[in-house]
């Protein structure tokens, strides 16, 4: 993919290095000259310019990119970048960084955002995931809440232990996508058994989360 990243601070550079490692083409747009350090992300294309300005995005040929990542430390800038990328350049996928969780409600399709990433919320979810057994923990939201990545850790004494995945009765539109067991990630097949202590990872719309939790806890 061709990925444009607005903001070449620590977050933007880290994202760029990961994407380059995975063989994607990356462009970094940074308005501050002192943040431009081509040696820190070898292989990336660097552009000195404000990503909130339409002319700079046109010169960068943003319309040729598959993904825009708005990764600056300013939520207002990330919203403007997202809106321009989606409405003016028809970028297929727009991912925006949320710096202040209180602003998260703004990062929706109205501002051109496909996926909003709030680091504080993700960290809080991971803490909950690490200590919660029997509770549903929301790890990430996709497509403005149309679907969520959620996790439930089964109690050690679950009555479902040893039974196959195909015996799980899930709410409509909920899908089991992974089983985490010890250090393993298991892509579930119909005959794979479930064990106590397993972390079950689902994709599910928000409206069925409570039904999903009740279905799993009743096992």
JSON list of C-alpha atoms in Angstrom, two decimals:
[
{"chain": "A", "resi": 1, "resn": "UNK", "atom": "CA", "xyz": [0.00, 0.00, 0.00]},
{"chain": "A", "resi": 2, "resn": "UNK", "atom": "CA", "xyz": [0.89, 3.66, -0.29]},
{"chain": "A", "resi": 3, "resn": "UNK", "atom": "CA", "xyz": [0.50, 5.28, 3.12]},
{"chain": "A", "resi": 4, "resn": "UNK", "atom": "CA", "xyz": [0.70, 9.00, 3.90]},
{"chain": "A", "resi": 5, "resn": "UNK", "atom": "CA", "xyz": [1.38, 10.01, 7.51]},
{"chain": "A", "resi": 6, "resn": "UNK", "atom": "CA", "xyz": [0.69, 13.53, 8.76]},
{"chain": "A", "resi": 7, "resn": "UNK", "atom": "CA", "xyz": [3.01, 14.29, 11.66]},
{"chain": "A", "resi": 8, "resn": "UNK", "atom": "CA", "xyz": [6.58, 13.03, 11.97]},
{"chain": "A", "resi": 9, "resn": "UNK", "atom": "CA", "xyz": [6.93, 13.11, 15.72]},
{"chain": "A", "resi": 10, "resn": "UNK", "atom": "CA", "xyz": [7.75, 9.99, 17.72]},
{"chain": "A", "resi": 11, "resn": "UNK", "atom": "CA", "xyz": [4.37, 8.41, 16.90]},
{"chain": "A", "resi": 12, "resn": "UNK", "atom": "CA", "xyz": [4.44, 9.17, 13.18]},
{"chain": "A", "resi": 13, "resn": "UNK", "atom": "CA", "xyz": [8.01, 7.94, 12.79]},
{"chain": "A", "resi": 14, "resn": "UNK", "atom": "CA", "xyz": [7.26, 4.71, 14.68]},
{"chain": "A", "resi": 15, "resn": "UNK", "atom": "CA", "xyz": [4.26, 3.99, 12.47]},
{"chain": "A", "resi": 16, "resn": "UNK", "atom": "CA", "xyz": [6.35, 4.72, 9.37]},
{"chain": "A", "resi": 17, "resn": "UNK", "atom": "CA", "xyz": [9.12, 2.33, 10.41]},
{"chain": "A", "resi": 18, "resn": "UNK", "atom": "CA", "xyz": [6.62, -0.48, 11.04]},
{"chain": "A", "resi": 19, "resn": "UNK", "atom": "CA", "xyz": [4.95, 0.05, 7.67]},
{"chain": "A", "resi": 20, "resn": "UNK", "atom": "CA", "xyz": [8.27, 0.18, 5.83]},
{"chain": "A", "resi": 21, "resn": "UNK", "atom": "CA", "xyz": [9.33, -3.02, 7.56]},
{"chain": "A", "resi": 22, "resn": "UNK", "atom": "CA", "xyz": [6.17, -4.59, 6.14]},
{"chain": "A", "resi": 23, "resn": "UNK", "atom": "CA", "xyz": [7.12, -3.42, 2.63]},
{"chain": "A", "resi": 24, "resn": "UNK", "atom": "CA", "xyz": [4.64, -0.57, 2.27]},
{"chain": "A", "resi": 25, "resn": "UNK", "atom": "CA", "xyz": [5.44, 2.75, 0.60]},
{"chain": "A", "resi": 26, "resn": "UNK", "atom": "CA", "xyz": [5.40, 5.59, 3.14]},
{"chain": "A", "resi": 27, "resn": "UNK", "atom": "CA", "xyz": [5.32, 9.39, 2.89]},
{"chain": "A", "resi": 28, "resn": "UNK", "atom": "CA", "xyz": [5.74, 11.60, 5.98]},
{"chain": "A", "resi": 29, "resn": "UNK", "atom": "CA", "xyz": [4.35, 15.15, 5.99]},
{"chain": "A", "resi": 30, "resn": "UNK", "atom": "CA", "xyz": [5.78, 17.37, 8.71]},
{"chain": "A", "resi": 31, "resn": "UNK", "atom": "CA", "xyz": [5.36, 21.14, 9.07]},
{"chain": "A", "resi": 32, "resn": "UNK", "atom": "CA", "xyz": [8.23, 21.66, 11.54]},
{"chain": "A", "resi": 33, "resn": "UNK", "atom": "CA", "xyz": [11.67, 21.65, 9.96]},
{"chain": "A", "resi": 34, "resn": "UNK", "atom": "CA", "xyz": [13.33, 20.54, 13.22]},
{"chain": "A", "resi": 35, "resn": "UNK", "atom": "CA", "xyz": [11.22, 17.36, 13.19]},
{"chain": "A", "resi": 36, "resn": "UNK", "atom": "CA", "xyz": [12.47, 16.31, 9.78]},
{"chain": "A", "resi": 37, "resn": "UNK", "atom": "CA", "xyz": [15.14, 13.66, 10.17]},
{"chain": "A", "resi": 38, "resn": "UNK", "atom": "CA", "xyz": [15.37, 11.46, 7.11]},
{"chain": "A", "resi": 39, "resn": "UNK", "atom": "CA", "xyz": [17.99, 9.22, 8.72]},
{"chain": "A", "resi": 40, "resn": "UNK", "atom": "CA", "xyz": [15.48, 8.26, 11.45]},
{"chain": "A", "resi": 41, "resn": "UNK", "atom": "CA", "xyz": [13.14, 6.62, 8.93]},
{"chain": "A", "resi": 42, "resn": "UNK", "atom": "CA", "xyz": [15.24, 5.48, 5.98]},
{"chain": "A", "resi": 43, "resn": "UNK", "atom": "CA", "xyz": [13.20, 4.60, 2.93]},
{"chain": "A", "resi": 44, "resn": "UNK", "atom": "CA", "xyz": [10.37, 7.03, 3.61]},
{"chain": "A", "resi": 45, "resn": "UNK", "atom": "CA", "xyz": [9.55, 10.06, 1.46]},
{"chain": "A", "resi": 46, "resn": "UNK", "atom": "CA", "xyz": [9.69, 13.27, 3.51]},
{"chain": "A", "resi": 47, "resn": "UNK", "atom": "CA", "xyz": [7.75, 16.45, 2.75]},
{"chain": "A", "resi": 48, "resn": "UNK", "atom": "CA", "xyz": [8.11, 19.66, 4.74]},
{"chain": "A", "resi": 49, "resn": "UNK", "atom": "CA", "xyz": [4.66, 21.20, 4.80]},
{"chain": "A", "resi": 50, "resn": "UNK", "atom": "CA", "xyz": [1.47, 21.61, 6.82]},
{"chain": "A", "resi": 51, "resn": "UNK", "atom": "CA", "xyz": [-0.85, 18.69, 6.04]},
{"chain": "A", "resi": 52, "resn": "UNK", "atom": "CA", "xyz": [-3.82, 20.91, 6.90]},
{"chain": "A", "resi": 53, "resn": "UNK", "atom": "CA", "xyz": [-3.17, 23.01, 3.79]},
{"chain": "A", "resi": 54, "resn": "UNK", "atom": "CA", "xyz": [-4.81, 21.81, 0.60]},
{"chain": "A", "resi": 55, "resn": "UNK", "atom": "CA", "xyz": [-1.97, 22.95, -1.64]},
{"chain": "A", "resi": 56, "resn": "UNK", "atom": "CA", "xyz": [0.56, 20.83, 0.24]},
{"chain": "A", "resi": 57, "resn": "UNK", "atom": "CA", "xyz": [-1.62, 17.73, -0.08]},
{"chain": "A", "resi": 58, "resn": "UNK", "atom": "CA", "xyz": [-2.06, 18.38, -3.79]},
{"chain": "A", "resi": 59, "resn": "UNK", "atom": "CA", "xyz": [1.69, 18.69, -4.28]},
{"chain": "A", "resi": 60, "resn": "UNK", "atom": "CA", "xyz": [2.13, 15.45, -2.36]},
{"chain": "A", "resi": 61, "resn": "UNK", "atom": "CA", "xyz": [-0.35, 13.79, -4.78]},
{"chain": "A", "resi": 62, "resn": "UNK", "atom": "CA", "xyz": [-2.41, 12.46, -1.90]},
{"chain": "A", "resi": 63, "resn": "UNK", "atom": "CA", "xyz": [-5.04, 11.19, -4.34]},
{"chain": "A", "resi": 64, "resn": "UNK", "atom": "CA", "xyz": [-2.59, 8.40, -5.29]},
{"chain": "A", "resi": 65, "resn": "UNK", "atom": "CA", "xyz": [-2.40, 7.06, -1.73]},
{"chain": "A", "resi": 66, "resn": "UNK", "atom": "CA", "xyz": [-4.42, 4.20, -0.24]},
{"chain": "A", "resi": 67, "resn": "UNK", "atom": "CA", "xyz": [-4.28, 5.27, 3.41]},
{"chain": "A", "resi": 68, "resn": "UNK", "atom": "CA", "xyz": [-3.92, 8.54, 5.31]},
{"chain": "A", "resi": 69, "resn": "UNK", "atom": "CA", "xyz": [-2.78, 8.41, 8.93]},
{"chain": "A", "resi": 70, "resn": "UNK", "atom": "CA", "xyz": [-3.40, 11.64, 10.85]},
{"chain": "A", "resi": 71, "resn": "UNK", "atom": "CA", "xyz": [-0.83, 11.23, 13.63]},
{"chain": "A", "resi": 72, "resn": "UNK", "atom": "CA", "xyz": [-0.06, 14.72, 14.85]},
{"chain": "A", "resi": 73, "resn": "UNK", "atom": "CA", "xyz": [-0.22, 15.70, 18.52]},
{"chain": "A", "resi": 74, "resn": "UNK", "atom": "CA", "xyz": [-3.08, 18.13, 17.80]},
{"chain": "A", "resi": 75, "resn": "UNK", "atom": "CA", "xyz": [-6.61, 16.73, 17.60]},
{"chain": "A", "resi": 76, "resn": "UNK", "atom": "CA", "xyz": [-7.86, 19.73, 15.60]},
{"chain": "A", "resi": 77, "resn": "UNK", "atom": "CA", "xyz": [-5.17, 19.17, 12.99]},
{"chain": "A", "resi": 78, "resn": "UNK", "atom": "CA", "xyz": [-5.91, 15.46, 12.81]},
{"chain": "A", "resi": 79, "resn": "UNK", "atom": "CA", "xyz": [-9.59, 16.17, 12.15]},
{"chain": "A", "resi": 80, "resn": "UNK", "atom": "CA", "xyz": [-8.80, 18.67, 9.39]},
{"chain": "A", "resi": 81, "resn": "UNK", "atom": "CA", "xyz": [-6.31, 16.29, 7.76]},
{"chain": "A", "resi": 82, "resn": "UNK", "atom": "CA", "xyz": [-8.85, 13.45, 7.90]},
{"chain": "A", "resi": 83, "resn": "UNK", "atom": "CA", "xyz": [-11.61, 15.54, 6.36]},
{"chain": "A", "resi": 84, "resn": "UNK", "atom": "CA", "xyz": [-9.41, 16.80, 3.54]},
{"chain": "A", "resi": 85, "resn": "UNK", "atom": "CA", "xyz": [-8.06, 13.32, 2.81]},
{"chain": "A", "resi": 86, "resn": "UNK", "atom": "CA", "xyz": [-11.53, 11.83, 2.53]},
{"chain": "A", "resi": 87, "resn": "UNK", "atom": "CA", "xyz": [-13.49, 14.61, 0.86]},
{"chain": "A", "resi": 88, "resn": "UNK", "atom": "CA", "xyz": [-10.91, 16.27, -1.38]},
{"chain": "A", "resi": 89, "resn": "UNK", "atom": "CA", "xyz": [-8.67, 13.33, -2.30]},
{"chain": "A", "resi": 90, "resn": "UNK", "atom": "CA", "xyz": [-10.99, 10.31, -1.87]},
{"chain": "A", "resi": 91, "resn": "UNK", "atom": "CA", "xyz": [-8.43, 8.41, 0.19]},
{"chain": "A", "resi": 92, "resn": "UNK", "atom": "CA", "xyz": [-9.86, 4.96, 0.77]},
{"chain": "A", "resi": 93, "resn": "UNK", "atom": "CA", "xyz": [-8.87, 4.54, 4.42]},
{"chain": "A", "resi": 94, "resn": "UNK", "atom": "CA", "xyz": [-8.33, 7.29, 6.97]},
{"chain": "A", "resi": 95, "resn": "UNK", "atom": "CA", "xyz": [-6.91, 6.49, 10.40]},
{"chain": "A", "resi": 96, "resn": "UNK", "atom": "CA", "xyz": [-6.73, 9.28, 12.98]},
{"chain": "A", "resi": 97, "resn": "UNK", "atom": "CA", "xyz": [-4.91, 9.57, 16.29]},
{"chain": "A", "resi": 98, "resn": "UNK", "atom": "CA", "xyz": [-7.00, 10.84, 19.22]},
{"chain": "A", "resi": 99, "resn": "UNK", "atom": "CA", "xyz": [-4.77, 12.64, 21.72]},
{"chain": "A", "resi": 100, "resn": "UNK", "atom": "CA", "xyz": [-7.45, 13.68, 24.21]},
{"chain": "A", "resi": 101, "resn": "UNK", "atom": "CA", "xyz": [-10.08, 10.97, 24.88]},
{"chain": "A", "resi": 102, "resn": "UNK", "atom": "CA", "xyz": [-12.63, 13.72, 25.54]},
{"chain": "A", "resi": 103, "resn": "UNK", "atom": "CA", "xyz": [-12.50, 14.53, 21.81]},
{"chain": "A", "resi": 104, "resn": "UNK", "atom": "CA", "xyz": [-13.08, 10.96, 20.68]},
{"chain": "A", "resi": 105, "resn": "UNK", "atom": "CA", "xyz": [-16.75, 11.60, 19.86]},
{"chain": "A", "resi": 106, "resn": "UNK", "atom": "CA", "xyz": [-15.67, 13.96, 17.07]},
{"chain": "A", "resi": 107, "resn": "UNK", "atom": "CA", "xyz": [-13.63, 11.35, 15.22]},
{"chain": "A", "resi": 108, "resn": "UNK", "atom": "CA", "xyz": [-16.34, 9.84, 13.07]},
{"chain": "A", "resi": 109, "resn": "UNK", "atom": "CA", "xyz": [-17.35, 9.61, 9.41]},
{"chain": "A", "resi": 110, "resn": "UNK", "atom": "CA", "xyz": [-18.56, 13.21, 9.50]},
{"chain": "A", "resi": 111, "resn": "UNK", "atom": "CA", "xyz": [-14.89, 14.21, 9.73]},
{"chain": "A", "resi": 112, "resn": "UNK", "atom": "CA", "xyz": [-13.77, 11.55, 7.25]},
{"chain": "A", "resi": 113, "resn": "UNK", "atom": "CA", "xyz": [-12.38, 9.19, 9.90]},
{"chain": "A", "resi": 114, "resn": "UNK", "atom": "CA", "xyz": [-12.68, 5.46, 9.28]},
{"chain": "A", "resi": 115, "resn": "UNK", "atom": "CA", "xyz": [-10.73, 4.35, 12.36]},
{"chain": "A", "resi": 116, "resn": "UNK", "atom": "CA", "xyz": [-9.99, 6.46, 15.44]},
{"chain": "A", "resi": 117, "resn": "UNK", "atom": "CA", "xyz": [-7.14, 5.32, 17.65]},
{"chain": "A", "resi": 118, "resn": "UNK", "atom": "CA", "xyz": [-7.09, 6.63, 21.21]},
{"chain": "A", "resi": 119, "resn": "UNK", "atom": "CA", "xyz": [-3.89, 5.56, 22.94]},
{"chain": "A", "resi": 120, "resn": "UNK", "atom": "CA", "xyz": [-5.23, 6.19, 26.48]},
{"chain": "A", "resi": 121, "resn": "UNK", "atom": "CA", "xyz": [-8.34, 4.14, 25.73]},
{"chain": "A", "resi": 122, "resn": "UNK", "atom": "CA", "xyz": [-6.32, 1.28, 24.22]},
{"chain": "A", "resi": 123, "resn": "UNK", "atom": "CA", "xyz": [-3.98, 1.23, 27.24]},
{"chain": "A", "resi": 124, "resn": "UNK", "atom": "CA", "xyz": [-6.96, 1.22, 29.60]},
{"chain": "A", "resi": 125, "resn": "UNK", "atom": "CA", "xyz": [-8.52, -1.64, 27.63]},
{"chain": "A", "resi": 126, "resn": "UNK", "atom": "CA", "xyz": [-5.30, -3.64, 27.78]},
{"chain": "A", "resi": 127, "resn": "UNK", "atom": "CA", "xyz": [-5.12, -3.13, 31.55]},
{"chain": "A", "resi": 128, "resn": "UNK", "atom": "CA", "xyz": [-8.72, -4.33, 31.88]},
{"chain": "A", "resi": 129, "resn": "UNK", "atom": "CA", "xyz": [-8.00, -7.26, 29.58]},
{"chain": "A", "resi": 130, "resn": "UNK", "atom": "CA", "xyz": [-5.02, -8.27, 31.71]},
{"chain": "A", "resi": 131, "resn": "UNK", "atom": "CA", "xyz": [-6.98, -8.41, 34.96]},
{"chain": "A", "resi": 132, "resn": "UNK", "atom": "CA", "xyz": [-10.55, -9.19, 33.92]},
{"chain": "A", "resi": 133, "resn": "UNK", "atom": "CA", "xyz": [-11.96, -12.71, 33.90]},
{"chain": "A", "resi": 134, "resn": "UNK", "atom": "CA", "xyz": [-15.52, -13.22, 32.79]},
{"chain": "A", "resi": 135, "resn": "UNK", "atom": "CA", "xyz": [-16.02, -9.63, 31.68]},
{"chain": "A", "resi": 136, "resn": "UNK", "atom": "CA", "xyz": [-16.27, -8.33, 28.14]},
{"chain": "A", "resi": 137, "resn": "UNK", "atom": "CA", "xyz": [-13.51, -5.83, 27.33]},
{"chain": "A", "resi": 138, "resn": "UNK", "atom": "CA", "xyz": [-13.70, -3.63, 24.24]},
{"chain": "A", "resi": 139, "resn": "UNK", "atom": "CA", "xyz": [-10.24, -3.46, 22.65]},
{"chain": "A", "resi": 140, "resn": "UNK", "atom": "CA", "xyz": [-10.90, -1.42, 19.51]},
{"chain": "A", "resi": 141, "resn": "UNK", "atom": "CA", "xyz": [-13.70, 0.16, 17.50]},
{"chain": "A", "resi": 142, "resn": "UNK", "atom": "CA", "xyz": [-13.95, -0.17, 13.73]},
{"chain": "A", "resi": 143, "resn": "UNK", "atom": "CA", "xyz": [-15.98, 1.91, 11.28]},
{"chain": "A", "resi": 144, "resn": "UNK", "atom": "CA", "xyz": [-17.34, 4.43, 13.81]},
{"chain": "A", "resi": 145, "resn": "UNK", "atom": "CA", "xyz": [-18.78, 1.83, 16.13]},
{"chain": "A", "resi": 146, "resn": "UNK", "atom": "CA", "xyz": [-20.37, -0.41, 13.53]},
{"chain": "A", "resi": 147, "resn": "UNK", "atom": "CA", "xyz": [-18.14, -3.21, 14.78]},
{"chain": "A", "resi": 148, "resn": "UNK", "atom": "CA", "xyz": [-15.89, -3.67, 17.80]},
{"chain": "A", "resi": 149, "resn": "UNK", "atom": "CA", "xyz": [-13.01, -5.95, 18.67]},
{"chain": "A", "resi": 150, "resn": "UNK", "atom": "CA", "xyz": [-13.86, -7.40, 22.08]},
{"chain": "A", "resi": 151, "resn": "UNK", "atom": "CA", "xyz": [-12.31, -9.97, 24.39]},
{"chain": "A", "resi": 152, "resn": "UNK", "atom": "CA", "xyz": [-13.66, -12.28, 27.08]},
{"chain": "A", "resi": 153, "resn": "UNK", "atom": "CA", "xyz": [-11.46, -14.43, 29.32]},
{"chain": "A", "resi": 154, "resn": "UNK", "atom": "CA", "xyz": [-13.17, -17.66, 30.30]},
{"chain": "A", "resi": 155, "resn": "UNK", "atom": "CA", "xyz": [-13.11, -18.64, 33.98]},
{"chain": "A", "resi": 156, "resn": "UNK", "atom": "CA", "xyz": [-10.93, -21.64, 34.76]},
{"chain": "A", "resi": 157, "resn": "UNK", "atom": "CA", "xyz": [-13.99, -23.57, 35.93]},
{"chain": "A", "resi": 158, "resn": "UNK", "atom": "CA", "xyz": [-16.11, -22.94, 32.83]},
{"chain": "A", "resi": 159, "resn": "UNK", "atom": "CA", "xyz": [-18.45, -25.84, 32.10]},
{"chain": "A", "resi": 160, "resn": "UNK", "atom": "CA", "xyz": [-17.66, -25.43, 28.41]},
{"chain": "A", "resi": 161, "resn": "UNK", "atom": "CA", "xyz": [-14.06, -26.67, 28.84]},
{"chain": "A", "resi": 162, "resn": "UNK", "atom": "CA", "xyz": [-13.20, -29.37, 26.33]},
{"chain": "A", "resi": 163, "resn": "UNK", "atom": "CA", "xyz": [-16.16, -28.67, 24.07]},
{"chain": "A", "resi": 164, "resn": "UNK", "atom": "CA", "xyz": [-15.64, -27.66, 20.41]},
{"chain": "A", "resi": 165, "resn": "UNK", "atom": "CA", "xyz": [-16.02, -24.15, 19.07]},
{"chain": "A", "resi": 166, "resn": "UNK", "atom": "CA", "xyz": [-18.97, -25.22, 16.91]},
{"chain": "A", "resi": 167, "resn": "UNK", "atom": "CA", "xyz": [-21.00, -25.66, 20.11]},
{"chain": "A", "resi": 168, "resn": "UNK", "atom": "CA", "xyz": [-20.76, -21.94, 20.90]},
{"chain": "A", "resi": 169, "resn": "UNK", "atom": "CA", "xyz": [-24.12, -20.26, 20.38]},
{"chain": "A", "resi": 170, "resn": "UNK", "atom": "CA", "xyz": [-23.33, -16.65, 19.52]},
{"chain": "A", "resi": 171, "resn": "UNK", "atom": "CA", "xyz": [-25.61, -13.67, 18.91]},
{"chain": "A", "resi": 172, "resn": "UNK", "atom": "CA", "xyz": [-26.26, -12.68, 15.34]},
{"chain": "A", "resi": 173, "resn": "UNK", "atom": "CA", "xyz": [-23.36, -10.84, 13.65]},
{"chain": "A", "resi": 174, "resn": "UNK", "atom": "CA", "xyz": [-20.85, -11.80, 16.38]},
{"chain": "A", "resi": 175, "resn": "UNK", "atom": "CA", "xyz": [-17.85, -13.82, 15.18]},
{"chain": "A", "resi": 176, "resn": "UNK", "atom": "CA", "xyz": [-15.08, -15.57, 17.09]},
{"chain": "A", "resi": 177, "resn": "UNK", "atom": "CA", "xyz": [-11.81, -14.58, 15.36]},
{"chain": "A", "resi": 178, "resn": "UNK", "atom": "CA", "xyz": [-9.11, -15.85, 17.70]},
{"chain": "A", "resi": 179, "resn": "UNK", "atom": "CA", "xyz": [-8.40, -17.90, 20.81]},
{"chain": "A", "resi": 180, "resn": "UNK", "atom": "CA", "xyz": [-5.43, -16.82, 22.91]},
{"chain": "A", "resi": 181, "resn": "UNK", "atom": "CA", "xyz": [-4.08, -19.69, 25.01]},
{"chain": "A", "resi": 182, "resn": "UNK", "atom": "CA", "xyz": [-0.79, -19.29, 26.84]},
{"chain": "A", "resi": 183, "resn": "UNK", "atom": "CA", "xyz": [1.62, -17.95, 24.27]},
{"chain": "A", "resi": 184, "resn": "UNK", "atom": "CA", "xyz": [-0.38, -19.26, 21.32]},
{"chain": "A", "resi": 185, "resn": "UNK", "atom": "CA", "xyz": [-2.78, -17.53, 18.94]},
{"chain": "A", "resi": 186, "resn": "UNK", "atom": "CA", "xyz": [-5.29, -20.06, 17.62]},
{"chain": "A", "resi": 187, "resn": "UNK", "atom": "CA", "xyz": [-7.40, -19.34, 14.55]},
{"chain": "A", "resi": 188, "resn": "UNK", "atom": "CA", "xyz": [-10.52, -21.21, 15.62]},
{"chain": "A", "resi": 189, "resn": "UNK", "atom": "CA", "xyz": [-11.83, -24.13, 13.59]},
{"chain": "A", "resi": 190, "resn": "UNK", "atom": "CA", "xyz": [-15.17, -25.79, 14.21]},
{"chain": "A", "resi": 191, "resn": "UNK", "atom": "CA", "xyz": [-13.70, -28.77, 16.06]},
{"chain": "A", "resi": 192, "resn": "UNK", "atom": "CA", "xyz": [-11.11, -26.88, 18.16]},
{"chain": "A", "resi": 193, "resn": "UNK", "atom": "CA", "xyz": [-11.82, -27.33, 21.88]},
{"chain": "A", "resi": 194, "resn": "UNK", "atom": "CA", "xyz": [-12.22, -24.41, 24.27]},
{"chain": "A", "resi": 195, "resn": "UNK", "atom": "CA", "xyz": [-10.42, -24.47, 27.63]},
{"chain": "A", "resi": 196, "resn": "UNK", "atom": "CA", "xyz": [-10.76, -22.61, 30.91]},
{"chain": "A", "resi": 197, "resn": "UNK", "atom": "CA", "xyz": [-8.56, -19.52, 30.95]},
{"chain": "A", "resi": 198, "resn": "UNK", "atom": "CA", "xyz": [-8.80, -19.05, 27.17]},
{"chain": "A", "resi": 199, "resn": "UNK", "atom": "CA", "xyz": [-9.09, -15.48, 25.93]},
{"chain": "A", "resi": 200, "resn": "UNK", "atom": "CA", "xyz": [-11.75, -15.38, 23.24]},
{"chain": "A", "resi": 201, "resn": "UNK", "atom": "CA", "xyz": [-11.53, -12.49, 20.78]},
{"chain": "A", "resi": 202, "resn": "UNK", "atom": "CA", "xyz": [-14.65, -11.51, 18.83]},
{"chain": "A", "resi": 203, "resn": "UNK", "atom": "CA", "xyz": [-15.77, -9.03, 16.22]},
{"chain": "A", "resi": 204, "resn": "UNK", "atom": "CA", "xyz": [-19.23, -7.83, 17.18]},
{"chain": "A", "resi": 205, "resn": "UNK", "atom": "CA", "xyz": [-21.49, -4.79, 16.76]},
{"chain": "A", "resi": 206, "resn": "UNK", "atom": "CA", "xyz": [-22.05, -2.78, 19.93]},
{"chain": "A", "resi": 207, "resn": "UNK", "atom": "CA", "xyz": [-25.72, -3.69, 20.19]},
{"chain": "A", "resi": 208, "resn": "UNK", "atom": "CA", "xyz": [-25.00, -7.41, 20.69]},
{"chain": "A", "resi": 209, "resn": "UNK", "atom": "CA", "xyz": [-22.12, -7.05, 23.16]},
{"chain": "A", "resi": 210, "resn": "UNK", "atom": "CA", "xyz": [-24.30, -7.62, 26.22]},
{"chain": "A", "resi": 211, "resn": "UNK", "atom": "CA", "xyz": [-25.95, -10.66, 24.62]},
{"chain": "A", "resi": 212, "resn": "UNK", "atom": "CA", "xyz": [-22.48, -11.98, 23.72]},
{"chain": "A", "resi": 213, "resn": "UNK", "atom": "CA", "xyz": [-21.25, -11.52, 27.28]},
{"chain": "A", "resi": 214, "resn": "UNK", "atom": "CA", "xyz": [-24.29, -13.33, 28.68]},
{"chain": "A", "resi": 215, "resn": "UNK", "atom": "CA", "xyz": [-23.90, -16.16, 26.16]},
{"chain": "A", "resi": 216, "resn": "UNK", "atom": "CA", "xyz": [-20.26, -16.75, 27.05]},
{"chain": "A", "resi": 217, "resn": "UNK", "atom": "CA", "xyz": [-20.69, -16.38, 30.81]},
{"chain": "A", "resi": 218, "resn": "UNK", "atom": "CA", "xyz": [-23.58, -18.86, 30.77]},
{"chain": "A", "resi": 219, "resn": "UNK", "atom": "CA", "xyz": [-21.27, -21.61, 29.46]}
]
